[in-house]
Amino acid sequence: QTHKKSRRPQRRRKTREKNAAWCIRPVSDVCHRSIRLCIHHRLLGVRQCAQRFSAVGIRYGKYCGVGWSGCPGEKPCDDLDACCKIHDECVDKKGLTNIKCHEKFKRCIKKVQKSAKVGFSRECPYDTVVPTMVQGMDMAILLSQLGGSKFEL
């Protein structure tokens, strides 16, 4: 005898896997041109929050993602997007290899994840996006450390 309840957890798991795959896109995807899109969005009056990943990584909200710093004057979509905005402002001011900016960003996004708040995106929930962002920042910190090292031969 088949029970309907036995199928439901499997459906939920598939939905979660599908959502995670939707948020994480391969490097072969087309790169997002933030300035051109920003101008295009302003002309059309579009004020949407993205919930996918670009060619290099995350594209979440208006400020999250490599090479994506949002449109000036736009409010962040949620608390996670606000962390990204603060990080963008920090690296703009102090440089892309500033480890303190990356560490502050990691603390901010982990705090958002622990807050139990729900972000704007149902397709890319905090539990999917934050671990990927943390990994990205760990890689940025590592590369910043390597770039700052002097090797002797």
mmCIF file of C-alpha atoms in Angstrom:
data_model
loop_
_atom_site.group_PDB
_atom_site.id
_atom_site.type_symbol
_atom_site.label_atom_id
_atom_site.label_comp_id
_atom_site.label_asym_id
_atom_site.label_seq_id
_atom_site.Cartn_x
_atom_site.Cartn_y
_atom_site.Cartn_z
ATOM 1 C CA GLN A 1 0.000 0.000 0.000
ATOM 2 C CA THR A 2 1.375 3.396 -1.007
ATOM 3 C CA HIS A 3 1.144 6.358 1.332
ATOM 4 C CA LYS A 4 1.118 9.938 0.081
ATOM 5 C CA LYS A 5 3.284 11.044 3.013
ATOM 6 C CA SER A 6 6.168 8.816 1.888
ATOM 7 C CA ARG A 7 6.470 10.786 -1.375
ATOM 8 C CA ARG A 8 6.376 14.244 0.174
ATOM 9 C CA PRO A 9 9.877 14.249 1.805
ATOM 10 C CA GLN A 10 11.378 13.066 -1.461
ATOM 11 C CA ARG A 11 9.641 15.930 -3.303
ATOM 12 C CA ARG A 12 10.933 18.448 -0.759
ATOM 13 C CA ARG A 13 14.468 17.094 -1.087
ATOM 14 C CA LYS A 14 14.276 17.345 -4.892
ATOM 15 C CA THR A 15 12.938 20.886 -4.621
ATOM 16 C CA ARG A 16 15.797 21.885 -2.302
ATOM 17 C CA GLU A 17 18.341 20.283 -4.643
ATOM 18 C CA LYS A 18 16.751 22.054 -7.615
ATOM 19 C CA ASN A 19 16.831 25.392 -5.776
ATOM 20 C CA ALA A 20 20.479 24.931 -4.787
ATOM 21 C CA ALA A 21 21.369 24.060 -8.382
ATOM 22 C CA TRP A 22 19.419 27.105 -9.599
ATOM 23 C CA CYS A 23 21.388 29.400 -7.284
ATOM 24 C CA ILE A 24 24.772 27.902 -8.126
ATOM 25 C CA ARG A 25 25.555 28.284 -11.795
ATOM 26 C CA PRO A 26 28.625 26.997 -13.651
ATOM 27 C CA VAL A 27 31.443 29.314 -14.658
ATOM 28 C CA SER A 28 30.382 28.967 -18.304
ATOM 29 C CA ASP A 29 27.278 31.159 -17.779
ATOM 30 C CA VAL A 30 27.298 34.575 -19.392
ATOM 31 C CA CYS A 31 28.976 37.285 -17.343
ATOM 32 C CA HIS A 32 26.696 39.994 -16.010
ATOM 33 C CA ARG A 33 27.430 43.583 -17.039
ATOM 34 C CA SER A 34 26.404 45.583 -13.991
ATOM 35 C CA ILE A 35 26.783 49.134 -15.314
ATOM 36 C CA ARG A 36 24.916 48.495 -18.557
ATOM 37 C CA LEU A 37 22.143 46.645 -16.735
ATOM 38 C CA CYS A 38 21.964 49.382 -14.106
ATOM 39 C CA ILE A 39 21.367 52.006 -16.816
ATOM 40 C CA HIS A 40 18.891 49.717 -18.587
ATOM 41 C CA HIS A 41 16.980 49.102 -15.352
ATOM 42 C CA ARG A 42 16.809 52.824 -14.603
ATOM 43 C CA LEU A 43 15.435 53.574 -18.074
ATOM 44 C CA LEU A 44 12.765 50.895 -17.670
ATOM 45 C CA GLY A 45 12.079 51.701 -14.034
ATOM 46 C CA VAL A 46 12.982 48.150 -12.986
ATOM 47 C CA ARG A 47 13.923 47.718 -9.330
ATOM 48 C CA GLN A 48 14.233 43.981 -8.921
ATOM 49 C CA CYS A 49 16.448 41.855 -6.748
ATOM 50 C CA ALA A 50 18.415 39.104 -8.501
ATOM 51 C CA GLN A 51 18.458 35.586 -7.160
ATOM 52 C CA ARG A 52 20.875 33.690 -9.379
ATOM 53 C CA PHE A 53 24.587 33.287 -9.820
ATOM 54 C CA SER A 54 26.672 34.962 -12.519
ATOM 55 C CA ALA A 55 29.631 33.633 -14.472
ATOM 56 C CA VAL A 56 32.009 34.033 -11.573
ATOM 57 C CA GLY A 57 29.758 33.423 -8.604
ATOM 58 C CA ILE A 58 26.761 34.638 -6.709
ATOM 59 C CA ARG A 59 24.306 37.173 -8.036
ATOM 60 C CA TYR A 60 21.995 37.805 -5.095
ATOM 61 C CA GLY A 61 19.989 40.938 -4.478
ATOM 62 C CA LYS A 62 21.379 44.203 -5.793
ATOM 63 C CA TYR A 63 24.867 44.178 -4.272
ATOM 64 C CA CYS A 64 26.037 40.550 -3.917
ATOM 65 C CA GLY A 65 28.314 39.034 -6.506
ATOM 66 C CA VAL A 66 31.760 39.355 -8.026
ATOM 67 C CA GLY A 67 31.749 42.410 -10.260
ATOM 68 C CA TRP A 68 28.233 43.357 -9.206
ATOM 69 C CA SER A 69 27.988 46.385 -6.954
ATOM 70 C CA GLY A 70 24.400 47.405 -7.544
ATOM 71 C CA CYS A 71 22.979 50.700 -8.657
ATOM 72 C CA PRO A 72 24.028 53.775 -6.675
ATOM 73 C CA GLY A 73 21.291 54.988 -4.348
ATOM 74 C CA GLU A 74 19.318 51.745 -4.417
ATOM 75 C CA LYS A 75 18.323 50.194 -1.101
ATOM 76 C CA PRO A 76 19.520 46.613 -0.481
ATOM 77 C CA CYS A 77 16.891 43.879 -0.917
ATOM 78 C CA ASP A 78 17.389 42.420 2.561
ATOM 79 C CA ASP A 79 19.915 42.083 5.392
ATOM 80 C CA LEU A 80 22.210 39.802 3.388
ATOM 81 C CA ASP A 81 22.250 42.230 0.482
ATOM 82 C CA ALA A 82 23.050 45.010 2.992
ATOM 83 C CA CYS A 83 26.141 43.037 4.093
ATOM 84 C CA CYS A 84 27.226 42.883 0.453
ATOM 85 C CA LYS A 85 26.713 46.629 0.043
ATOM 86 C CA ILE A 86 28.872 47.315 3.118
ATOM 87 C CA HIS A 87 31.553 44.938 1.769
ATOM 88 C CA ASP A 88 31.493 46.666 -1.624
ATOM 89 C CA GLU A 89 31.961 50.050 0.044
ATOM 90 C CA CYS A 90 34.820 48.672 2.162
ATOM 91 C CA VAL A 91 36.789 47.197 -0.752
ATOM 92 C CA ASP A 92 36.128 50.311 -2.851
ATOM 93 C CA LYS A 93 37.708 52.391 -0.093
ATOM 94 C CA LYS A 94 40.463 50.042 1.151
ATOM 95 C CA GLY A 95 41.194 47.818 -1.830
ATOM 96 C CA LEU A 96 40.073 44.440 -3.102
ATOM 97 C CA THR A 97 42.801 42.594 -1.192
ATOM 98 C CA ASN A 98 41.910 44.105 2.196
ATOM 99 C CA ILE A 99 41.452 41.036 4.403
ATOM 100 C CA LYS A 100 39.677 42.985 7.147
ATOM 101 C CA CYS A 101 36.884 43.857 4.684
ATOM 102 C CA HIS A 102 36.454 40.169 3.838
ATOM 103 C CA GLU A 103 36.488 39.065 7.489
ATOM 104 C CA LYS A 104 33.951 41.743 8.455
ATOM 105 C CA PHE A 105 31.743 40.587 5.573
ATOM 106 C CA LYS A 106 31.927 36.965 6.727
ATOM 107 C CA ARG A 107 30.865 37.991 10.250
ATOM 108 C CA CYS A 108 27.991 40.023 8.836
ATOM 109 C CA ILE A 109 26.586 37.256 6.629
ATOM 110 C CA LYS A 110 26.942 34.625 9.362
ATOM 111 C CA LYS A 111 25.029 36.937 11.712
ATOM 112 C CA VAL A 112 22.273 37.259 9.100
ATOM 113 C CA GLN A 113 22.122 33.485 8.708
ATOM 114 C CA LYS A 114 21.842 32.973 12.483
ATOM 115 C CA SER A 115 19.121 35.639 12.788
ATOM 116 C CA ALA A 116 16.481 33.187 11.527
ATOM 117 C CA LYS A 117 15.128 35.922 9.254
ATOM 118 C CA VAL A 118 13.947 35.000 5.798
ATOM 119 C CA GLY A 119 15.523 36.785 2.853
ATOM 120 C CA PHE A 120 13.665 38.140 -0.147
ATOM 121 C CA SER A 121 14.430 35.069 -2.292
ATOM 122 C CA ARG A 122 12.563 31.799 -1.944
ATOM 123 C CA GLU A 123 14.710 30.208 -4.656
ATOM 124 C CA CYS A 124 18.038 31.132 -3.047
ATOM 125 C CA PRO A 125 17.508 30.985 0.733
ATOM 126 C CA TYR A 126 20.166 32.147 3.191
ATOM 127 C CA ASP A 127 21.085 28.537 4.016
ATOM 128 C CA THR A 128 22.048 28.002 0.372
ATOM 129 C CA VAL A 129 23.664 31.344 -0.387
ATOM 130 C CA VAL A 130 25.644 32.096 2.800
ATOM 131 C CA PRO A 131 27.896 28.984 2.758
ATOM 132 C CA THR A 132 28.817 29.761 -0.856
ATOM 133 C CA MET A 133 29.607 33.368 0.058
ATOM 134 C CA VAL A 134 31.742 32.232 3.001
ATOM 135 C CA GLN A 135 33.716 29.925 0.687
ATOM 136 C CA GLY A 136 34.183 32.793 -1.751
ATOM 137 C CA MET A 137 35.493 35.052 1.003
ATOM 138 C CA ASP A 138 37.813 32.306 2.268
ATOM 139 C CA MET A 139 39.229 32.097 -1.256
ATOM 140 C CA ALA A 140 39.525 35.909 -1.457
ATOM 141 C CA ILE A 141 41.364 35.958 1.884
ATOM 142 C CA LEU A 142 43.730 33.204 0.732
ATOM 143 C CA LEU A 143 44.476 35.002 -2.533
ATOM 144 C CA SER A 144 44.972 38.286 -0.662
ATOM 145 C CA GLN A 145 47.452 36.580 1.674
ATOM 146 C CA LEU A 146 49.330 35.030 -1.240
ATOM 147 C CA GLY A 147 49.388 38.350 -3.086
ATOM 148 C CA GLY A 148 50.848 40.087 -0.044
ATOM 149 C CA SER A 149 53.573 37.487 0.503
ATOM 150 C CA LYS A 150 57.145 37.992 -0.644
ATOM 151 C CA PHE A 151 58.840 34.843 -1.812
ATOM 152 C CA GLU A 152 62.589 34.409 -1.632
ATOM 153 C CA LEU A 153 64.428 32.263 -4.135
#
